[in-house]
Amino acid sequence: MRIDCPWCGSRPLHEYAYSGDATTKRPDAERDADLSVWMDHVYLRDNPAGLHKEYWHHVSGCRSLLVVTRDTTTHLIESVSLAVQPSKGGKK
Amino acid sequence: MNQQCNRSSDGGMIDRSKIIKFQFDGRAYEGHPGDTLASALLANGVILTARSFKYHRPRGICTAGPEEPNALVTLGRKGRSEPNIAATVIELFEGLEARSQNRWPSLRYDLLAVNSLIKPLLSAGFYYKTFMWPRSFWYALYEPMIRRAAGLGALQNRPDPDRYEHAHIHCDILIVGAGPAGLVAAKEASRSGARVLLVDDQPRPGGYLSGESLEIDGQPGAQWAHEFADELRAMDNVRMLARTTVTGRYDGMTFCAVERVSDHLRARNTKVADLPRQRLWTIHAEQFICAAGAIERPLVFDDNDRPGVMLAGAARRYLNQYGVLPGREVLIFTNNDDAYLTARDLSAAGADVIVIDTRKKAPAAKLLPGRLKVFFEHALTDVSGHNSLSSATMTPLVVKGPKQTMRCDLICISGGWNPTTHLLSHLGQKPQWSQKIAAYTMIDSGSNAFVTGGAAGLFELTQGMEDAAKTGRNAARACGFSTEERSVLPLVSPNSSYAIEPFWRLPKQLSDGSKSFVDLQNDVTVGDLELSEREGFGHAEHAKRYTTLGMGTDQGKLSNVNALGLLAELRDQTLSETGTTTYRPLYGPVALGALAGQRTGAEFAPVRHSAMHDWHAEQGAVFTHAGLWLRPYYYPRGDEGFATAVTREVRAVRSGVGMVDVSTLGKIEMKGPDAGNFLDHLYINSFSKMKIGRARYGAMLREDGMMFDDGTVSRLSREHYFITVTTVNAASVLQHMEFCHQTNWPELDVQFCSVSEAWSAMAVAGPKSREVLERVVEDLAIDNGAFPFMAVGNGTIGGAFVRIFRISFSGELAFEVYTDASYGQSVWEAIMRAGQSLDITAYGTEAMTVMRTEKGHVAGPELDGRTTAADLGLGRMMSQKKDFVGRRMAVRDDLVLDTVKQLVGLKPLLEGASFKMGAHLVEDPTGIGANVSQGHVTTAVYSPACDHFIGLALLSGGRNRVGERLYAVSPLHNEQVEVVVSDPVFVDPAGERTHV
């Protein structure tokens, strides 16, 4: 398998580390005190047949986290984007 | 025996001017360059080459390629001995030694052939039925017995002396198969400028053409292929790999291939200079063309496995490619036109040939000379002969008529041809049944995989090459290259045609009940498949598993389609309805050595050395592995043993001064206006308000609330932090930090990276450590007033920049000195020289472990992924004022019960007694079993300070059980020791020593 890193281009699988489901979002610590929200976030994952978004970490490359949209039934990668768009970084 | 009695005087692609000597089962034979072991054996009249898997029936060579199910041999000796290699793929080399397998005492007289007589016991599914009772006999008797009797060659329990390597290759278009289709496709694609990689498993290009007698553009087909390939090879954008099998197709246009680099050059038990034995390629392609040709399938009839029964295409190849006439009285049994080419060629070479065709008529019959007899609507029904053929009987299929028995020494069979589409189905594509060629075919799949030639079911050569040219252009266009139409295609003479009518099995009434084999390698018969269907395992996937059909090393290349045809008949289905089983990688057997490549033995993993490694080695340090690092374990002096040396090192630190190499710690430099804020999110304690020039112990959790790692964080300036993490977690902590930054808190303005390799680090510890350092440190005052506990500052040692941290892991007054790794050894040596008069002692990781245990500091064994900060006595560090990773989950109800396991200290009840790490803590040692353990010993060491064994343990509700007596039991060591629960800090509980 190969992943098209937006910075580095098409690179082989062994340069990447799978970093989990990219559709979950860490609960807001202020608002979400309810334990069940956290249990869902930490332990519960969907296992869709079809398109899915996953984090892949380019650990042997630019070290960016990529959001890879992949079809779990064919392993075909539909799109790859950076978890953090460069324009959004830096300024608050 | 007459040497090479079956070798023709001319023809073929062998070099008759050179002799190659080889041995099979201890007997000497001769062959020629260009031979395979199989062709050389056939040339020498060797018919019997193997015993079958289950019934030990005599078997001969059946095919001329990697699909061979019968003639598997063990090659070589000792470490180079390799079992189960098809004789049909072994290129002959001088001194080759091969042995037959699965026979005892000899191939000719195999006593286990009695298995044939107990066939009823070994029928399909026998594993699940016959040997089930009594149950206890299975492991003790039945299974070992079956394993002994049934099987293939034996593995060698020795290291493999050969070298293997891994390599990558990139191309625009990968073409698998250098037969006529592959060659033409490669030519057309390469004309566009595309980078073409043409891979073929044979020594020479040509594929199908190497075994044929036809002409292309006025020259012999094989010759044409060679010249065509030479032209290709001369092109800059074409690369050809011979002797290379593409074994798998994987996601993202990645392929795996094995190149047999020097197998064919091997002389007996010697190494071929500087060449690896095999090379494992990872191929990255834009487009893929499968031009892998087709594999012939046998016909299924009584005793169709006798030595001397061979596929028709294989017999033709032995004649045309190897100059071997495998028989002189030849029966050809077919249901298709292709076998007529074999009849024509063998007859032209002087054999007496009779054709038996299951069909009414054959368009190809016109190819044959008039004298040659063809019996239509007949089938072979009986084969006589044991270790070789004597005669066979033919019976009319439709009208009633007399049986005829004919003498023969070779039976060529052809049940049709199956396109070799394995690589297309590796990613899950299903083949379609084609009635026209009575085989499963694949169509071009998706946007990046094409199939052409025989692999596309195009068995007429001109048509196949025409399609290949078009496919080559299409693939080039798909890569973005522009192509022009090619006008002239090679002219084939004579062009063949192909017609077939399926014939899956002998009609039942014509069979006398002898075994008819469907899978020759796994000894699966028509009867087995019938039984499987009868017992409810008639689905293709079920039947495969119930009968083991197609599960041999040939992966059913010969047997699968015949089995599916048979099952379709039994179930009254069409073959489209029956469907197929799934081809998966690998296409053929691959040596484990090739998969391992260079990563064996010392090269299994890289070894990391600190900058001071040479010094440690010179001092005679004993090393231990920590992750990939080699670290000094202890430094024995004279004939000191482990315990004596460690105790001496610990005493030196506690009473004087010692130094340990801590360069292996992970080090992260972090900068930015939000660095403090970000650290607050990562760690359970707070760093944003820490004073500049101070260090602090920090602990971080996983989001599930469990302890992840600990270390120190120092603030060097307002926006600059320096972080250390444990040696083994260095990589994963950095990864975790990046994940947290890029997904959870991307708005924070912070930058960080690993600087682990940039710094060497050493801890100088002991009451005299300041005295030593004051002798060498310049530009920094390190007295207690100016440089208190947890202070951080910059200075120099011998001119080298050092960053000094007053941090202590040992519990003594201590300093960690960091310097540029290129100065690591000189700074280390400078401190050693300065401390010489104070008897400074280098200590290793074990002394460090002893001292941290004496201090109750947790490390790897306690941070086992199941402990919270509170369990380890660090609960008070958890900030209530901020959000951090793991905060919410660490305090969920089940993790704060009184009964959770908590860190405690342990002492033996009797001084002098010892206990083991990993021992379980129980109240009553007599009733050891599940669910009685109340905890376990995580660390156990001899403490020089206490002069007895001490330990750390995780004990249920442990903090309230100090003073309680328990047993530390280790059933593995048959050991039970009475212990007393204590506070985990054994030395200097108030921590006064670090503050002096």
Short mmCIF file of C-alpha atoms in Angstrom, two decimals, chain B residues 75 80 82 89-94 96 160-165 242-244 258-281:
data_model
loop_
_atom_site.label_atom_id
_atom_site.label_comp_id
_atom_site.label_asym_id
_atom_site.label_seq_id
_atom_site.Cartn_x
_atom_site.Cartn_y
_atom_site.Cartn_z
CA LEU B 75 17.65 -30.13 -2.99
CA ARG B 80 21.33 -25.61 2.16
CA GLU B 82 15.53 -27.25 0.81
CA VAL B 89 11.75 -25.27 -11.95
CA ILE B 90 15.23 -26.33 -10.87
CA GLU B 91 17.78 -25.27 -13.43
CA LEU B 92 20.42 -27.94 -13.68
CA PHE B 93 23.83 -27.02 -12.25
CA GLU B 94 27.04 -28.95 -11.88
CA LEU B 96 23.29 -30.74 -8.12
CA ASP B 160 20.63 -21.08 6.31
CA PRO B 161 24.16 -20.19 5.17
CA ASP B 162 22.98 -18.22 2.14
CA ARG B 163 22.49 -14.52 1.79
CA TYR B 164 19.26 -12.92 0.64
CA GLU B 165 18.55 -9.31 -0.10
CA ALA B 242 14.48 -13.11 -15.55
CA ARG B 243 14.12 -16.01 -13.10
CA THR B 244 11.78 -13.76 -11.15
CA VAL B 258 11.38 -13.21 -5.86
CA GLU B 259 14.41 -13.26 -8.13
CA ARG B 260 16.45 -16.46 -8.08
CA VAL B 261 19.78 -14.71 -8.50
CA SER B 262 22.25 -17.52 -8.06
CA ASP B 263 20.28 -20.71 -7.45
CA HIS B 264 21.25 -21.89 -10.90
CA LEU B 265 24.91 -21.08 -10.31
CA ARG B 266 25.26 -23.02 -7.13
CA ALA B 267 27.79 -25.76 -7.10
CA ARG B 268 27.47 -28.23 -4.30
CA ASN B 269 27.65 -26.55 -0.89
CA THR B 270 29.61 -23.56 -2.02
CA LYS B 271 28.80 -19.91 -1.96
CA VAL B 272 28.56 -18.03 -5.21
CA ALA B 273 30.90 -15.11 -4.86
CA ASP B 274 29.21 -11.93 -3.72
CA LEU B 275 25.80 -12.79 -5.13
CA PRO B 276 22.80 -13.23 -2.89
CA ARG B 277 20.96 -16.47 -3.36
CA GLN B 278 17.65 -14.73 -3.96
CA ARG B 279 16.42 -11.17 -4.04
CA LEU B 280 13.02 -10.10 -2.83
CA TRP B 281 11.74 -7.18 -4.89
#
